[in-house]
Amino acid sequence: MLESIDTKDYMTERPVTFKKDASLFDVIQIIVDNRLSGATVLDDERRVIGVISEMDLLKAMIHVSYFHEGGGTIGDYMTSACETLDPNVNLVDAAQQLMDSKHRRMPLVDDAGKFVGQISARSILRAFLESMRRRAATNKKKT
């Protein structure tokens, strides 16, 4: 059913992203204000260099609180090892990779390694619901 739908059809094209030199406190504010669970970290050429998650930020908060040190930048706390997906991968394969990696979202990069968007579990679920609604409407017309 979803095998023919590419992730690029349901990706978020302009999600919140950060550079590694972004202030820890500014990023926490943006994450909280926008109700995000995390975001992709990009270099100046828009290549993915990591992700910053709520868990990374909690670790930073504990570090800052425990050692009574300033906040620093997210480059100090981000997860550098980051899986990415090709935007032409079908949604079923993308869903499987999200489940295998236990991530809620994954950056999409083009053949040149440039960030083009992200796919999330919620986006894939939305695609599934739309597909089921279309199928139900088609079946209803046939009867």
mmCIF file of C-alpha atoms in Angstrom:
data_model
loop_
_atom_site.group_PDB
_atom_site.id
_atom_site.type_symbol
_atom_site.label_atom_id
_atom_site.label_comp_id
_atom_site.label_asym_id
_atom_site.label_seq_id
_atom_site.Cartn_x
_atom_site.Cartn_y
_atom_site.Cartn_z
ATOM 1 C CA MET A 1 0.000 0.000 0.000
ATOM 2 C CA LEU A 2 2.658 2.582 0.996
ATOM 3 C CA GLU A 3 5.545 0.885 -0.796
ATOM 4 C CA SER A 4 5.411 3.334 -3.719
ATOM 5 C CA ILE A 5 5.388 6.547 -1.652
ATOM 6 C CA ASP A 6 8.799 8.215 -1.262
ATOM 7 C CA THR A 7 9.816 9.944 1.942
ATOM 8 C CA LYS A 8 10.295 13.188 -0.029
ATOM 9 C CA ASP A 9 6.513 13.305 -0.532
ATOM 10 C CA TYR A 10 5.940 13.563 3.224
ATOM 11 C CA MET A 11 9.148 15.096 4.567
ATOM 12 C CA THR A 12 9.303 18.367 6.439
ATOM 13 C CA GLU A 13 11.254 20.590 4.054
ATOM 14 C CA ARG A 14 12.185 23.375 6.458
ATOM 15 C CA PRO A 15 12.357 21.954 9.973
ATOM 16 C CA VAL A 16 14.111 23.787 12.762
ATOM 17 C CA THR A 17 17.865 23.235 12.413
ATOM 18 C CA PHE A 18 20.870 24.552 14.292
ATOM 19 C CA LYS A 19 24.580 25.166 13.839
ATOM 20 C CA LYS A 20 26.940 23.599 16.359
ATOM 21 C CA ASP A 21 27.925 27.006 17.763
ATOM 22 C CA ALA A 22 24.331 27.818 18.781
ATOM 23 C CA SER A 23 23.952 28.739 22.440
ATOM 24 C CA LEU A 24 22.753 25.901 24.640
ATOM 25 C CA PHE A 25 20.202 28.131 26.345
ATOM 26 C CA ASP A 26 18.874 29.541 23.045
ATOM 27 C CA VAL A 27 18.416 26.028 21.669
ATOM 28 C CA ILE A 28 16.611 24.862 24.801
ATOM 29 C CA GLN A 29 14.282 27.864 24.486
ATOM 30 C CA ILE A 30 13.512 27.090 20.817
ATOM 31 C CA ILE A 31 13.026 23.363 21.518
ATOM 32 C CA VAL A 32 10.633 24.111 24.392
ATOM 33 C CA ASP A 33 8.741 26.905 22.599
ATOM 34 C CA ASN A 34 8.229 24.790 19.464
ATOM 35 C CA ARG A 35 7.480 21.554 21.342
ATOM 36 C CA LEU A 36 10.235 19.684 19.505
ATOM 37 C CA SER A 37 11.907 16.490 20.633
ATOM 38 C CA GLY A 38 15.107 17.504 18.845
ATOM 39 C CA ALA A 39 16.603 18.974 15.694
ATOM 40 C CA THR A 40 19.289 18.429 13.083
ATOM 41 C CA VAL A 41 22.638 20.211 13.390
ATOM 42 C CA LEU A 42 24.142 21.437 10.093
ATOM 43 C CA ASP A 43 27.462 22.890 8.999
ATOM 44 C CA ASP A 44 27.793 25.977 6.784
ATOM 45 C CA GLU A 45 27.400 23.853 3.624
ATOM 46 C CA ARG A 46 24.107 22.334 4.946
ATOM 47 C CA ARG A 47 25.662 18.940 5.605
ATOM 48 C CA VAL A 48 24.365 17.010 8.599
ATOM 49 C CA ILE A 49 26.941 16.925 11.393
ATOM 50 C CA GLY A 50 24.689 15.693 14.179
ATOM 51 C CA VAL A 51 21.441 15.966 16.057
ATOM 52 C CA ILE A 52 20.490 17.598 19.315
ATOM 53 C CA SER A 53 17.720 15.880 21.251
ATOM 54 C CA GLU A 54 15.844 16.581 24.442
ATOM 55 C CA MET A 55 17.950 13.854 26.066
ATOM 56 C CA ASP A 56 21.172 15.577 24.934
ATOM 57 C CA LEU A 57 19.828 18.815 26.402
ATOM 58 C CA LEU A 58 18.920 17.108 29.674
ATOM 59 C CA LYS A 59 22.496 15.821 29.917
ATOM 60 C CA ALA A 60 23.723 19.356 29.312
ATOM 61 C CA MET A 61 21.386 20.747 31.966
ATOM 62 C CA ILE A 62 22.626 18.195 34.504
ATOM 63 C CA HIS A 63 26.225 19.003 33.599
ATOM 64 C CA VAL A 64 25.652 22.745 33.931
ATOM 65 C CA SER A 65 23.733 22.319 37.215
ATOM 66 C CA TYR A 66 26.142 19.842 38.755
ATOM 67 C CA PHE A 67 29.371 21.585 37.822
ATOM 68 C CA HIS A 68 27.942 25.124 38.054
ATOM 69 C CA GLU A 69 29.454 26.000 34.692
ATOM 70 C CA GLY A 70 28.104 28.137 31.878
ATOM 71 C CA GLY A 71 26.004 26.622 29.146
ATOM 72 C CA GLY A 72 28.324 26.554 26.168
ATOM 73 C CA THR A 73 27.129 25.540 22.735
ATOM 74 C CA ILE A 74 25.193 22.563 21.457
ATOM 75 C CA GLY A 75 28.350 21.360 19.712
ATOM 76 C CA ASP A 76 29.485 20.328 23.196
ATOM 77 C CA TYR A 77 26.410 18.134 23.747
ATOM 78 C CA MET A 78 25.008 17.058 20.361
ATOM 79 C CA THR A 79 25.093 13.495 19.112
ATOM 80 C CA SER A 80 27.590 13.464 16.248
ATOM 81 C CA ALA A 81 26.941 9.946 14.992
ATOM 82 C CA CYS A 82 23.811 10.509 12.962
ATOM 83 C CA GLU A 83 22.011 8.234 10.533
ATOM 84 C CA THR A 84 20.470 9.800 7.452
ATOM 85 C CA LEU A 85 18.098 8.669 4.725
ATOM 86 C CA ASP A 86 17.855 9.258 0.994
ATOM 87 C CA PRO A 87 14.696 11.254 0.171
ATOM 88 C CA ASN A 88 13.730 8.626 -2.424
ATOM 89 C CA VAL A 89 13.476 5.774 0.103
ATOM 90 C CA ASN A 90 9.917 4.489 0.392
ATOM 91 C CA LEU A 91 8.010 5.156 3.590
ATOM 92 C CA VAL A 92 7.888 1.529 4.675
ATOM 93 C CA ASP A 93 11.686 1.286 4.553
ATOM 94 C CA ALA A 94 11.972 4.658 6.308
ATOM 95 C CA ALA A 95 9.603 3.452 9.035
ATOM 96 C CA GLN A 96 11.667 0.288 9.467
ATOM 97 C CA GLN A 97 14.893 2.288 9.760
ATOM 98 C CA LEU A 98 13.321 4.605 12.362
ATOM 99 C CA MET A 99 12.175 1.591 14.372
ATOM 100 C CA ASP A 100 15.549 -0.136 14.093
ATOM 101 C CA SER A 101 17.401 3.001 15.186
ATOM 102 C CA LYS A 102 14.815 3.905 17.853
ATOM 103 C CA HIS A 103 14.773 7.505 16.551
ATOM 104 C CA ARG A 104 11.660 9.625 16.109
ATOM 105 C CA ARG A 105 13.003 11.491 13.112
ATOM 106 C CA MET A 106 15.815 11.213 10.607
ATOM 107 C CA PRO A 107 17.470 13.810 8.348
ATOM 108 C CA LEU A 108 17.173 13.348 4.602
ATOM 109 C CA VAL A 109 20.217 14.121 2.462
ATOM 110 C CA ASP A 110 20.608 14.297 -1.316
ATOM 111 C CA ASP A 111 23.312 12.624 -3.415
ATOM 112 C CA ALA A 112 25.689 15.507 -2.670
ATOM 113 C CA GLY A 113 25.240 14.962 1.077
ATOM 114 C CA LYS A 114 23.208 18.156 1.554
ATOM 115 C CA PHE A 115 20.323 18.319 4.012
ATOM 116 C CA VAL A 116 16.967 18.521 2.208
ATOM 117 C CA GLY A 117 14.523 17.857 5.049
ATOM 118 C CA GLN A 118 13.536 15.302 7.617
ATOM 119 C CA ILE A 119 11.079 12.472 7.962
ATOM 120 C CA SER A 120 9.479 11.663 11.279
ATOM 121 C CA ALA A 121 7.406 8.848 12.680
ATOM 122 C CA ARG A 122 4.468 11.265 12.810
ATOM 123 C CA SER A 123 4.871 12.135 9.107
ATOM 124 C CA ILE A 124 4.860 8.461 8.186
ATOM 125 C CA LEU A 125 1.769 7.834 10.305
ATOM 126 C CA ARG A 126 0.078 10.797 8.596
ATOM 127 C CA ALA A 127 0.909 9.303 5.179
ATOM 128 C CA PHE A 128 -0.554 5.965 6.275
ATOM 129 C CA LEU A 129 -3.784 7.621 7.442
ATOM 130 C CA GLU A 130 -4.109 9.538 4.159
ATOM 131 C CA SER A 131 -3.553 6.329 2.212
ATOM 132 C CA MET A 132 -6.195 4.491 4.251
ATOM 133 C CA ARG A 133 -8.680 7.351 3.763
ATOM 134 C CA ARG A 134 -8.092 7.321 -0.008
ATOM 135 C CA ARG A 135 -8.551 3.568 -0.095
ATOM 136 C CA ALA A 136 -11.790 3.782 1.921
ATOM 137 C CA ALA A 137 -13.124 6.546 -0.370
ATOM 138 C CA THR A 138 -12.253 4.498 -3.469
ATOM 139 C CA ASN A 139 -13.941 1.398 -2.044
ATOM 140 C CA LYS A 140 -17.016 3.436 -1.111
ATOM 141 C CA LYS A 141 -17.327 4.756 -4.695
ATOM 142 C CA LYS A 142 -17.175 1.192 -6.051
ATOM 143 C CA THR A 143 -20.184 0.103 -3.987
#
